Short mmCIF file of C-alpha atoms in Angstrom, two decimals:
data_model
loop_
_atom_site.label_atom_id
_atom_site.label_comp_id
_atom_site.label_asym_id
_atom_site.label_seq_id
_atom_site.Cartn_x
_atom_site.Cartn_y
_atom_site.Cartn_z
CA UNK A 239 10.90 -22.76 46.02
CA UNK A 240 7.91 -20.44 45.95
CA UNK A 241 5.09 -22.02 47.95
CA UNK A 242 2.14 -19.51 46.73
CA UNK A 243 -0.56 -19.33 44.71
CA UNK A 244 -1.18 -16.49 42.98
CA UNK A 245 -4.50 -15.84 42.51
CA UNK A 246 -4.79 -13.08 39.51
CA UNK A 247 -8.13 -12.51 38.72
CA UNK A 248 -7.39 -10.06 35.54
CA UNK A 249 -5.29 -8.30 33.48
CA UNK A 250 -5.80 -5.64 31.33
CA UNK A 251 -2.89 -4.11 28.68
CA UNK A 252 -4.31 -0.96 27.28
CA UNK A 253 -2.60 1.69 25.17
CA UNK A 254 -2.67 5.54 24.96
CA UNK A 255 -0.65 7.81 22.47
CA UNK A 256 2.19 8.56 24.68
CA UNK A 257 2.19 5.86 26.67
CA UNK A 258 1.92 1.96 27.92
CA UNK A 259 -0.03 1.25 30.58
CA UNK A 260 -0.39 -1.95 32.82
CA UNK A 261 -3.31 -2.28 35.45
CA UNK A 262 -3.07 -5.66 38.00
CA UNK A 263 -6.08 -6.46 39.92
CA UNK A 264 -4.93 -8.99 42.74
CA UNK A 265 -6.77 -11.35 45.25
CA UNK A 266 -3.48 -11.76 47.49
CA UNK A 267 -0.80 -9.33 47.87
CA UNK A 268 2.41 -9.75 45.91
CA UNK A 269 5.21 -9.72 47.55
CA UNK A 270 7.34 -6.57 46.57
CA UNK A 271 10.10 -8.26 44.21
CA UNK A 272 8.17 -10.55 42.62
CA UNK A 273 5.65 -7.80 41.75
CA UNK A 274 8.25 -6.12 40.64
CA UNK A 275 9.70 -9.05 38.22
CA UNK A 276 6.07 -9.51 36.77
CA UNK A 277 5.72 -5.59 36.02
CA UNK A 278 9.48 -5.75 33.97
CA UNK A 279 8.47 -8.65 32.47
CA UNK A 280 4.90 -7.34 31.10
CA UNK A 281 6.23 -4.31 30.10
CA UNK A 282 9.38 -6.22 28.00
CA UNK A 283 6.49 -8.22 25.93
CA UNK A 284 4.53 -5.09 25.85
CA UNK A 285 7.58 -2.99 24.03
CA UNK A 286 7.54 -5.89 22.09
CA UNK A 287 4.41 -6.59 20.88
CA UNK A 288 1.97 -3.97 21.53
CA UNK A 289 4.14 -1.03 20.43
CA UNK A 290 2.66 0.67 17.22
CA UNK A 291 4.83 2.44 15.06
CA UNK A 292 8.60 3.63 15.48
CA UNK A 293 10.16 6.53 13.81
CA UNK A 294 13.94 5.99 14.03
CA UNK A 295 14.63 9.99 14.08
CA UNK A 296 12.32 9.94 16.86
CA UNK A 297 13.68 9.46 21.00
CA UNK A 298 10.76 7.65 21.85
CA UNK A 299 8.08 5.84 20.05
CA UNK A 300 5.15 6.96 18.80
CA UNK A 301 2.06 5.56 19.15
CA UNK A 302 -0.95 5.95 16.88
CA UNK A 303 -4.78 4.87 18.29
CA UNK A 304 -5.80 0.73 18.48
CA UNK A 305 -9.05 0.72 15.78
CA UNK A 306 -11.68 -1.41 16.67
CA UNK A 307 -15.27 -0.55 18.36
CA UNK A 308 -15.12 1.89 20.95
CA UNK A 309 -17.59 1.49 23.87
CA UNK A 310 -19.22 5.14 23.24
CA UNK A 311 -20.47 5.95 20.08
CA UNK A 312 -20.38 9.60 19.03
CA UNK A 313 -23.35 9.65 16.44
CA UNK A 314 -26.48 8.21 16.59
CA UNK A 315 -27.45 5.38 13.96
CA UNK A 316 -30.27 7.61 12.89
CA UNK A 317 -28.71 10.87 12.42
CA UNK A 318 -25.70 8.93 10.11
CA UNK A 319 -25.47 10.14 6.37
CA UNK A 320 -22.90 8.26 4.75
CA UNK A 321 -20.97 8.95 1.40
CA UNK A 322 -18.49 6.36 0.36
CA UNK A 323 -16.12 7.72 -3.19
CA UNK A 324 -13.51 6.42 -4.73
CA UNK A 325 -10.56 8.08 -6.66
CA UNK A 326 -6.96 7.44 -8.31
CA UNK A 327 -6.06 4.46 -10.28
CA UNK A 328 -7.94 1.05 -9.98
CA UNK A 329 -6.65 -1.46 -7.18
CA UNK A 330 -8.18 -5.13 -6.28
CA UNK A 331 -10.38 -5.33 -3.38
CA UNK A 332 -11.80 -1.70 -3.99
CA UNK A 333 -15.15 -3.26 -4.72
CA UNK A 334 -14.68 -5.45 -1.30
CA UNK A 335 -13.97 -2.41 0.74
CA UNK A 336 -16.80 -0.76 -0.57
CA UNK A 337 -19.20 -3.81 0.27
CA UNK A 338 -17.97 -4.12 4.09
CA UNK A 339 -18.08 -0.52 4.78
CA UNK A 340 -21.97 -0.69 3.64
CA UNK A 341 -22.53 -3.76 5.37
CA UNK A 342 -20.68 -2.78 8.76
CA UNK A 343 -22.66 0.15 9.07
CA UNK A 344 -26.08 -1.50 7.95
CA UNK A 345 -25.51 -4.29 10.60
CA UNK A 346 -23.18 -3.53 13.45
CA UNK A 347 -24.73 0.63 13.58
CA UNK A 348 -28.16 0.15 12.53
CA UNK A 349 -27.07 3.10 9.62
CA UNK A 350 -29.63 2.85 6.33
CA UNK A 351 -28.35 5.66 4.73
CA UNK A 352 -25.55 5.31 2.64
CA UNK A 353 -24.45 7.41 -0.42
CA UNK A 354 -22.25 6.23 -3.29
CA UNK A 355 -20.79 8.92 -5.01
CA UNK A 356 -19.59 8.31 -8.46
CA UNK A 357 -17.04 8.75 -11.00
CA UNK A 358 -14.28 10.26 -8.02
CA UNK A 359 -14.05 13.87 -6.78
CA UNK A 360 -16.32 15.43 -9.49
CA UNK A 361 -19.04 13.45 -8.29
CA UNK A 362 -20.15 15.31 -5.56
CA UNK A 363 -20.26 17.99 -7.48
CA UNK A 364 -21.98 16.86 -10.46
CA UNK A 365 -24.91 15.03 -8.89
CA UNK A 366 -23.76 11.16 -10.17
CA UNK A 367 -24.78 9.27 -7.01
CA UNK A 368 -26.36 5.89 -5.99
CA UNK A 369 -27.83 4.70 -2.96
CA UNK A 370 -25.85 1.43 -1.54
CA UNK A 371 -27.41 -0.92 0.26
CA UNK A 372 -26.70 -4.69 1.41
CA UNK A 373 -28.78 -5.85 -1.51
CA UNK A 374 -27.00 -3.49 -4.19
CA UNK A 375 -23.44 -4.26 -2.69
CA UNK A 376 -23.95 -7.85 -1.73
CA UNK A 377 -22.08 -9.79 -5.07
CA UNK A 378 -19.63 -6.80 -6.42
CA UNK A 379 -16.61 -7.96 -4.15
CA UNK A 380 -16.70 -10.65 -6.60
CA UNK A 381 -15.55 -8.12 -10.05
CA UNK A 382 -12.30 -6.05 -10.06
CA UNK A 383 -12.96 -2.44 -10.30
CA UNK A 384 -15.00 -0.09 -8.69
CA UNK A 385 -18.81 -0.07 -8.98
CA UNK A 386 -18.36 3.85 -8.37
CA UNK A 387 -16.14 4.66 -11.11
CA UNK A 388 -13.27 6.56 -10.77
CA UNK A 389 -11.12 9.77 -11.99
CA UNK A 390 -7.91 11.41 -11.54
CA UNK A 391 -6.68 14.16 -9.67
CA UNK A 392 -6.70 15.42 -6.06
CA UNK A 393 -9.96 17.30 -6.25
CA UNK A 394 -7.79 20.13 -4.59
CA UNK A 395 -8.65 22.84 -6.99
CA UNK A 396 -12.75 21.78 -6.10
CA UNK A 397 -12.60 21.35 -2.54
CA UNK A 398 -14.94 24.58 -1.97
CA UNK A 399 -17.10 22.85 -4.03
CA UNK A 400 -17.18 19.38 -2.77
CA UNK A 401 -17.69 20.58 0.71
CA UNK A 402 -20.22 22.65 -0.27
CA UNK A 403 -22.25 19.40 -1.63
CA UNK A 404 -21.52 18.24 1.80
CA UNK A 405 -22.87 20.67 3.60
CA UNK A 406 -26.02 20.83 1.44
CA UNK A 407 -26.73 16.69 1.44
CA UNK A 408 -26.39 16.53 5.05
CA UNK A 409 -23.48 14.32 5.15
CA UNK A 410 -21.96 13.36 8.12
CA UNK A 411 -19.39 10.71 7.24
CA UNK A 412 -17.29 10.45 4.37
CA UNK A 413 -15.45 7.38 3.29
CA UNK A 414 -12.49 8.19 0.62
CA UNK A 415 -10.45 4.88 -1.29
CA UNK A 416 -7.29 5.64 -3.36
CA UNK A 417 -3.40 6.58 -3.32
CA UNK A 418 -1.35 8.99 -2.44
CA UNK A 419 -3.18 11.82 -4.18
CA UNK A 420 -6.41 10.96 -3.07
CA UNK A 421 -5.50 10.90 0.44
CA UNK A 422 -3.91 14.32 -0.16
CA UNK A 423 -7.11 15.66 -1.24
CA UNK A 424 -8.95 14.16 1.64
CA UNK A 425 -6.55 15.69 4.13
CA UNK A 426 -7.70 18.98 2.47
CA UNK A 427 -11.35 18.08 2.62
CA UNK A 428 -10.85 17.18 6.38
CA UNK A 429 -9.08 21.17 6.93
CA UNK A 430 -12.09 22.72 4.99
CA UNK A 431 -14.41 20.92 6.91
CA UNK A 432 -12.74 21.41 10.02
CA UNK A 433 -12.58 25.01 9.20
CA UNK A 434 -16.34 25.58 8.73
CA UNK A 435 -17.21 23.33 12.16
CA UNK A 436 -18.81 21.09 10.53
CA UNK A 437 -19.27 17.57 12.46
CA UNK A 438 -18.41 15.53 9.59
CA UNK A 439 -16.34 12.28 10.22
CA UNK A 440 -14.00 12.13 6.82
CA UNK A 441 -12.06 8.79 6.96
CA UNK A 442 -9.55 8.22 4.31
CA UNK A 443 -8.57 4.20 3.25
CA UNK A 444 -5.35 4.14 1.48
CA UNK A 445 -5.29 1.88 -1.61
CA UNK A 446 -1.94 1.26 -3.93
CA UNK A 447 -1.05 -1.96 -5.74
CA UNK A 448 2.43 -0.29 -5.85
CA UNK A 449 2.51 -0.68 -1.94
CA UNK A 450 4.16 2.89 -2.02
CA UNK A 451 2.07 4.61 1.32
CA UNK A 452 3.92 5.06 4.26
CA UNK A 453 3.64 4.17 7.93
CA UNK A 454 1.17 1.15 6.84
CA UNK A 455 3.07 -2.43 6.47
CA UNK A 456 1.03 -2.87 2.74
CA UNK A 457 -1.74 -1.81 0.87
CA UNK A 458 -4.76 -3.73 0.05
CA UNK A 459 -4.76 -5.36 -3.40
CA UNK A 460 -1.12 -5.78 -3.29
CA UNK A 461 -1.29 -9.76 -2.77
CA UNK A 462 -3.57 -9.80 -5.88
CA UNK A 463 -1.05 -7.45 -7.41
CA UNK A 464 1.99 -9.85 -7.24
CA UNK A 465 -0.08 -12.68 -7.40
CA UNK A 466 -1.27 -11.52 -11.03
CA UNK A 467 2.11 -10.92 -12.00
CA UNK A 468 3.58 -14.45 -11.98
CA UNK A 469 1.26 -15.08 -14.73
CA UNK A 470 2.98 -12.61 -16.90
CA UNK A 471 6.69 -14.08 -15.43
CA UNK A 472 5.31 -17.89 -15.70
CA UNK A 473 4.62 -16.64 -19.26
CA UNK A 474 8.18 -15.54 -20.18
CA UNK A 475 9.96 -17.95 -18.19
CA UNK A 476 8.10 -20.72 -21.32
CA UNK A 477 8.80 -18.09 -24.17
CA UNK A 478 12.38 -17.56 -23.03
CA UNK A 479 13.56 -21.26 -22.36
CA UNK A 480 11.34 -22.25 -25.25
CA UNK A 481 14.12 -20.63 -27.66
CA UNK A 482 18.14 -20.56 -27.68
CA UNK A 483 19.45 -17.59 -26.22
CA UNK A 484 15.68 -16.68 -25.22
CA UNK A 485 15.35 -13.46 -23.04
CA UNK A 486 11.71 -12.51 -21.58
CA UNK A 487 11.21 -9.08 -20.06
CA UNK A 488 8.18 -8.53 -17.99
CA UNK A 489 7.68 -4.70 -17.02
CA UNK A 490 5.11 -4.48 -13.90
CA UNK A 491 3.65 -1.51 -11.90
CA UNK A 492 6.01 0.79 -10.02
CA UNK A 493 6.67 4.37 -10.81
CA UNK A 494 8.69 5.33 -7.60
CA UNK A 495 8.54 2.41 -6.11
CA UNK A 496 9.85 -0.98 -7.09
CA UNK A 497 7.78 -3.34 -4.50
CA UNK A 498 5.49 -5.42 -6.78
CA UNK A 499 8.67 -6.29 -9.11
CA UNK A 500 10.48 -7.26 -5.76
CA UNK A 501 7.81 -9.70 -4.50
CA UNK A 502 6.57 -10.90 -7.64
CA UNK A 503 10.55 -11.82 -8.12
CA UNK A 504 10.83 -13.29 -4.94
CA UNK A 505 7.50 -15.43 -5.47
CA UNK A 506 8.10 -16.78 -8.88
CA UNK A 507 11.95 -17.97 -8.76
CA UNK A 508 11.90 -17.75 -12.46
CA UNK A 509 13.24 -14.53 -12.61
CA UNK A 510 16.98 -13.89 -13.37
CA UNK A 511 17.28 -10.22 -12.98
CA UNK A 512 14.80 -7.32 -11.13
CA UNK A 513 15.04 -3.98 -11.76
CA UNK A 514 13.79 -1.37 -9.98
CA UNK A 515 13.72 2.60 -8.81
CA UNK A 516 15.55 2.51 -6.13
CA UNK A 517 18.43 0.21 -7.45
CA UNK A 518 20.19 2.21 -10.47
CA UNK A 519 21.73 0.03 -12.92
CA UNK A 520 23.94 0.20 -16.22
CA UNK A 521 24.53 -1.00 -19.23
CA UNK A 522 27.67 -1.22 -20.88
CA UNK A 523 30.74 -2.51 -19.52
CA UNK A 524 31.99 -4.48 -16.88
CA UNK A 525 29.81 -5.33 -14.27
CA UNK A 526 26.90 -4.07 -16.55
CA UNK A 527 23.49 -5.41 -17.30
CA UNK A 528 24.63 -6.56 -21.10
CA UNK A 529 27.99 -8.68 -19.79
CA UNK A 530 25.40 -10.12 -16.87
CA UNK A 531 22.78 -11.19 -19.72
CA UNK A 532 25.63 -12.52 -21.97
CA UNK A 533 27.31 -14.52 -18.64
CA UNK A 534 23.77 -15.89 -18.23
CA UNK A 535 22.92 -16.98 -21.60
CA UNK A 536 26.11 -18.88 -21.99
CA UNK A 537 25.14 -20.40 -18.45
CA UNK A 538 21.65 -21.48 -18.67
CA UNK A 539 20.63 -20.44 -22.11
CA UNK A 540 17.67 -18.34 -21.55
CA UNK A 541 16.89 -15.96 -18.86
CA UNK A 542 13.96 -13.67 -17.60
CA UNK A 543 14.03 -10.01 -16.33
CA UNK A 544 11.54 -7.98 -14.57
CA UNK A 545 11.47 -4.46 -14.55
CA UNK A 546 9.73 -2.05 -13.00
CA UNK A 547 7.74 1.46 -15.21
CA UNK A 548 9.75 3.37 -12.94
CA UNK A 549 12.92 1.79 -13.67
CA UNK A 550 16.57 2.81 -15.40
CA UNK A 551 14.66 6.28 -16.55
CA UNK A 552 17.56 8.50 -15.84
CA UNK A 553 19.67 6.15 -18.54
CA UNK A 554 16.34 6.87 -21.51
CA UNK A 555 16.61 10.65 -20.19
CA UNK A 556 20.53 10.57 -21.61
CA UNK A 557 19.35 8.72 -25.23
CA UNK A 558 16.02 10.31 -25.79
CA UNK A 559 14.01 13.51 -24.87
CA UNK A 560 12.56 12.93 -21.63
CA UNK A 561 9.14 14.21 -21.89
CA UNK A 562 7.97 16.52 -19.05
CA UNK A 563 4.10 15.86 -19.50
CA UNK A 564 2.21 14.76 -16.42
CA UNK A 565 -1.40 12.94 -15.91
CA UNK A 566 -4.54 14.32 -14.17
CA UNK A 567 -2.65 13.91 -10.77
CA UNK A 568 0.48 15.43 -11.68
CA UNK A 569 2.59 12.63 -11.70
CA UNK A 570 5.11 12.85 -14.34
CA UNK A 571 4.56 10.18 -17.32
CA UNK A 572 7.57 7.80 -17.90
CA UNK A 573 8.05 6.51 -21.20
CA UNK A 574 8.37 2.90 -21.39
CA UNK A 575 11.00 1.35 -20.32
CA UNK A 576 10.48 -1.97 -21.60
CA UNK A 577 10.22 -1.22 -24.70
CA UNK A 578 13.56 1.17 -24.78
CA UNK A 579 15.37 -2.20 -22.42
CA UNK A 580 14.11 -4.45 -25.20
CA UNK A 581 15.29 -2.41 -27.97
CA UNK A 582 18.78 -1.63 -26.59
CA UNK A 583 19.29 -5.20 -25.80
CA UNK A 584 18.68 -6.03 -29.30
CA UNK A 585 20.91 -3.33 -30.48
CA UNK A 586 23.76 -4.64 -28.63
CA UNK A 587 23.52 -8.67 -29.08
CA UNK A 588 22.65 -8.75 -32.39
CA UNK A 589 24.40 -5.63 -33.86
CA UNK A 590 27.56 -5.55 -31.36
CA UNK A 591 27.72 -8.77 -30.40
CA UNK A 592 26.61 -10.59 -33.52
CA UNK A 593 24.20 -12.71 -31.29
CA UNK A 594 20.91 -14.21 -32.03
CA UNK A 595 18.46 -13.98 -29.41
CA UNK A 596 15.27 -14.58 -29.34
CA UNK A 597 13.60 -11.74 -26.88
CA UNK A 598 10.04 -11.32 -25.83
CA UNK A 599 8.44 -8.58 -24.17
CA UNK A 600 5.65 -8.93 -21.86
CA UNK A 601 3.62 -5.89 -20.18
CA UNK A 602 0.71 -6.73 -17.55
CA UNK A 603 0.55 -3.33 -16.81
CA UNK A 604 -3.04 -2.44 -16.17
CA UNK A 605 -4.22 -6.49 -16.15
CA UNK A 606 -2.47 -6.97 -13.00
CA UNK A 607 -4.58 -3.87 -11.11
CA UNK A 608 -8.00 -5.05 -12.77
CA UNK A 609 -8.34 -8.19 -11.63
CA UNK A 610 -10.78 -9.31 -8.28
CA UNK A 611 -8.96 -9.42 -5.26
CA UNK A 612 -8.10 -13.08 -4.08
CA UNK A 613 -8.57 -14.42 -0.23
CA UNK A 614 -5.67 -12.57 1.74
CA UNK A 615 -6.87 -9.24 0.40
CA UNK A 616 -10.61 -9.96 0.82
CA UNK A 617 -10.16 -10.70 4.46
CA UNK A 618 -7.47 -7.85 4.81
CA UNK A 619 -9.95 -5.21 2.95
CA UNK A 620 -13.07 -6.94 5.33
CA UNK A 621 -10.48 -5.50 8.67
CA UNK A 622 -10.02 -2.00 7.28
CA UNK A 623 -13.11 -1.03 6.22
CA UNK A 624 -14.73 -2.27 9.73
CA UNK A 625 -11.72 -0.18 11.49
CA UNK A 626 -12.72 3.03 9.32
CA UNK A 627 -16.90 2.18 10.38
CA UNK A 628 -15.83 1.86 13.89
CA UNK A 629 -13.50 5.15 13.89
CA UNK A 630 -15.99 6.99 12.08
CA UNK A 631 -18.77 6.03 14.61
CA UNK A 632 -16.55 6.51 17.25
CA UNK A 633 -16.46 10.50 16.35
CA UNK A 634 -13.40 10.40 15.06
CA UNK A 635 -12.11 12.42 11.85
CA UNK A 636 -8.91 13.31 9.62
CA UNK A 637 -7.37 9.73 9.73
CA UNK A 638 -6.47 6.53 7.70
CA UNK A 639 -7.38 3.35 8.91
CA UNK A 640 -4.57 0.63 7.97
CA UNK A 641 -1.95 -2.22 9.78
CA UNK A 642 0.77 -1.01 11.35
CA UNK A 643 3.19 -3.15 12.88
CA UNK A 644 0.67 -5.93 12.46
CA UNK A 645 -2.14 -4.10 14.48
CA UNK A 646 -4.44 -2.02 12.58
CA UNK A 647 -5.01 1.81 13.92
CA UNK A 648 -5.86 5.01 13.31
CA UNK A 649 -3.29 7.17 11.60
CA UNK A 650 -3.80 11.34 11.06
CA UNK A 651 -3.79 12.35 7.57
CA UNK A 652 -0.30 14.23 7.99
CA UNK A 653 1.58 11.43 8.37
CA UNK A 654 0.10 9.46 5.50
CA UNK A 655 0.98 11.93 3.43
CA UNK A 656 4.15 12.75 4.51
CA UNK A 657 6.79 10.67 2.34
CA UNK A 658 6.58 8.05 -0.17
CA UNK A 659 7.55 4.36 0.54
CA UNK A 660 10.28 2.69 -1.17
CA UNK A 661 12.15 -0.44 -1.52
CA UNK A 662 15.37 -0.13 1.14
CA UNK A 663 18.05 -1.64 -0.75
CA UNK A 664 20.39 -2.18 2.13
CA UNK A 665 17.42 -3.70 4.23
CA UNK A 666 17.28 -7.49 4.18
CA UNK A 667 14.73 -8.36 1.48
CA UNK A 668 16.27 -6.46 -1.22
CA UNK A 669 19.29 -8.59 -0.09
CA UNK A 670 17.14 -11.68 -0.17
CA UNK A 671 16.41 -10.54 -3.50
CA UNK A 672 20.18 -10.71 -4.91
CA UNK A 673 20.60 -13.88 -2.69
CA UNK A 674 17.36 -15.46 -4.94
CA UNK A 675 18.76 -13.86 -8.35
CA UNK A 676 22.35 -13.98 -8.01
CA UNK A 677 22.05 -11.06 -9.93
CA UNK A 678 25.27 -8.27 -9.29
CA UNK A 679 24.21 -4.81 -7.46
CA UNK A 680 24.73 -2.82 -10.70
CA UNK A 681 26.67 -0.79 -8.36
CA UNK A 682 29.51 0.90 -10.44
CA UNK A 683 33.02 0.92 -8.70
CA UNK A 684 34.44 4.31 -7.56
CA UNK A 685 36.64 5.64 -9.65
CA UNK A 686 40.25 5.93 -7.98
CA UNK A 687 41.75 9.44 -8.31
#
């Protein structure tokens, strides 16, 4: 039995980017094993709780910076020009961002000038701006939207230009919401501006209600996202048991990936079948998504299936001409698959089959992405856009502010921008998914030789 008191007057846990560091400051003297136990033990829950990111192709871990205020502040509150724009499709909790990021730097910096620039890249460019202050931003977290507008594209082809406007306004911090594409054109804002010296903090805070950015654990506006969508599921879950042989389809957000059909599956327990991306399916024969409908009919009667926009496209590719136009951001535009599931499963019950069903179809598209953002993403929005104040502040420049791991930090452009998320389908929740469904893989056999 130990007969000592130890008398530890502090300890700090602090983190670097290569490395973990513990620092003991003692009023007695440990003796040599047991300071030795405490050390192992620290740095066990350390490796456990305080690491940041791991990249399993990686030896060792790596680390990304802790956000949060930083005790010496690189510009001076009344040298600070702020621009805050915002690009790419709509998301919930853009407006919310927008509000904190004003707010933060009106009351924790003592920063009074703040820029809204509007209608996306163009606008710095084209002169739309507004002035944003706690008084103009105070009720807007309240609408869905963006008070700034928004537009399409990278802003790659103007980045001269938008640097240029800059330059001339006297910005010195720049705040950029949206996807994938937006953050891509920020990264090439941040090498422009890097290449001209300028000391201009750009900040980038990634926004996707398809949850498809990498490195961060999930996008703000998500939550709202799949919350929004059991309203369209609740809604075909009525229509479909309403009605023998009823069948409701619900096609929700997702181009590449299928998150927002996985959750929104997951959280409504209506659903009988999810389809997504990631998880090719078929048709016709055994195994197939028409004998799984048919077993499930004769079973419960009615059934509901989500899919997701991104979803089964290869199989429309081999029945119609896939179309190789893209949007604004040169993503590739799908043709629906909803519509071309609903038909098809018409075509074969009723025409094949000589079934009567009853189907409905059910596309919350665009509502789901327009809506305000609800509690979860208000406060998680409220966290990122004080991390990107407090970065920006801090001097720093050429990063994304989001949760990783459950801690929010500091993460460079390149790696943001590196892959695109997706759903794992041999990871556990996909499995959860099939578990919640009892829906089959879709999986077709090998064929033996």
């Amino acid at each position: 039995m130990l007969a000592m008191s130890l008398k530890m007057s502090l300890i700090y846990l602090t983190t670097s980017l290569t490395s973990l560091h513990i620092v003991i400051h003692c009023k007695t003297i440990l003796p040599i094993q047991l300071l030795r136990s405490i050390l192992l033990m620290w740095m066990i829950l350390l490796r456990k709780s305080v690491q940041v990111v791991v990249h399993k192709n990686s030896p060792r871990e790596t680390h990304f910076r802790r956000a949060g205020p930083r005790q010496k502040v690189y510009f001076e509150s009344e040298d600070v020009y702020a621009c805050i724009v915002t690009c790419g499709g709509l998301c919930p909790g853009v407006n919310t961002v927008i509000r904190e990021i004003v707010c933060g730097l009106y009351h924790m910096y003592g920063v009074h000038k703040v820029l809204g620039i509007e209608e996306g890249y163009s606008g710095f460019y084209s002169r739309n701006t507004i002035p944003l202050t706690p008084k103009v931003v105070n009720d807007i977290h309240k609408r869905g939207g963006t008070i700034l507008g928004t537009s399409q594209g990278e802003g790659g082809n103007d980045t001269l230009k938008i640097v240029d406007s800059i330059q001339h306004r006297g910005i010195n911090q720049v705040y950029i919401l949206g996807g994938d594409g937006t953050q891509r054109g920020a990264s090439v804002i941040f090498e422009e501006i890097r290449k001209r010296g300028l000391k201009v903090s750009v900040v980038g805070i990634p926004e996707s209600v398809d949850n498809d950015i990498p490195v961060i654990d999930k996008s703000f506006g998500f939550d709202t996202a799949v919350e929004e969508a059991q309203r369209a599921i609740n809604a075909a879950h009525v229509e479909a048991e309403s009605t023998e042989n009823g069948i409701g389809i619900v096609k929700l957000m997702g181009r590449h990936s299928g998150f927002i059909s996985m959750y929104a599956t997951l959280a409504s327990r209506d659903v009988d079948c999810c389809l997504i991306p990631e998880s090719p399916f078929y048709l016709d024969g055994p195994g197939g998504l028409f004998e799984f409908i048919r077993k499930r009919l004769a079973e419960n009667g009615h059934m509901v299936i989500v899919i997701a926009e991104g979803a089964g496209h290869e199989l429309i590719s081999e029945s119609l001409s896939a179309t190789n136009k893209q949007d604004a951001s040169g993503n590739k535009l799908f043709l629906d698959v909803g519509l071309w599931l609903s038909q098809k499963i018409k075509d074969h019950f009723t025409k094949s089959r000589k079934m009567d069903i009853t189907l409905k179809y059910i596309d919350p598209t665009y509502m789901i992405r327009a809506v305000p953002s609800i509690a979860s993403d208000n406060v998680y929005c409220t966290l990122l856009a004080q991390s990107a104040v407090h970065g920006a502040m801090a001097g720093y420049t050429g990063f994304a502010a989001g949760a990783v791991n459950g801690k929010h930090a500091y993460i460079p452009f390149y790696r943001i921008n590196e892959i695109e998320k997706k759903v794992v389908i041999t990871d556990r929740m996909w499995a959860r998914l099939l578990s919640s469904t009892n829906q089959p893989s879709f999986l077709k056999p090998l064929s033996s030789h």
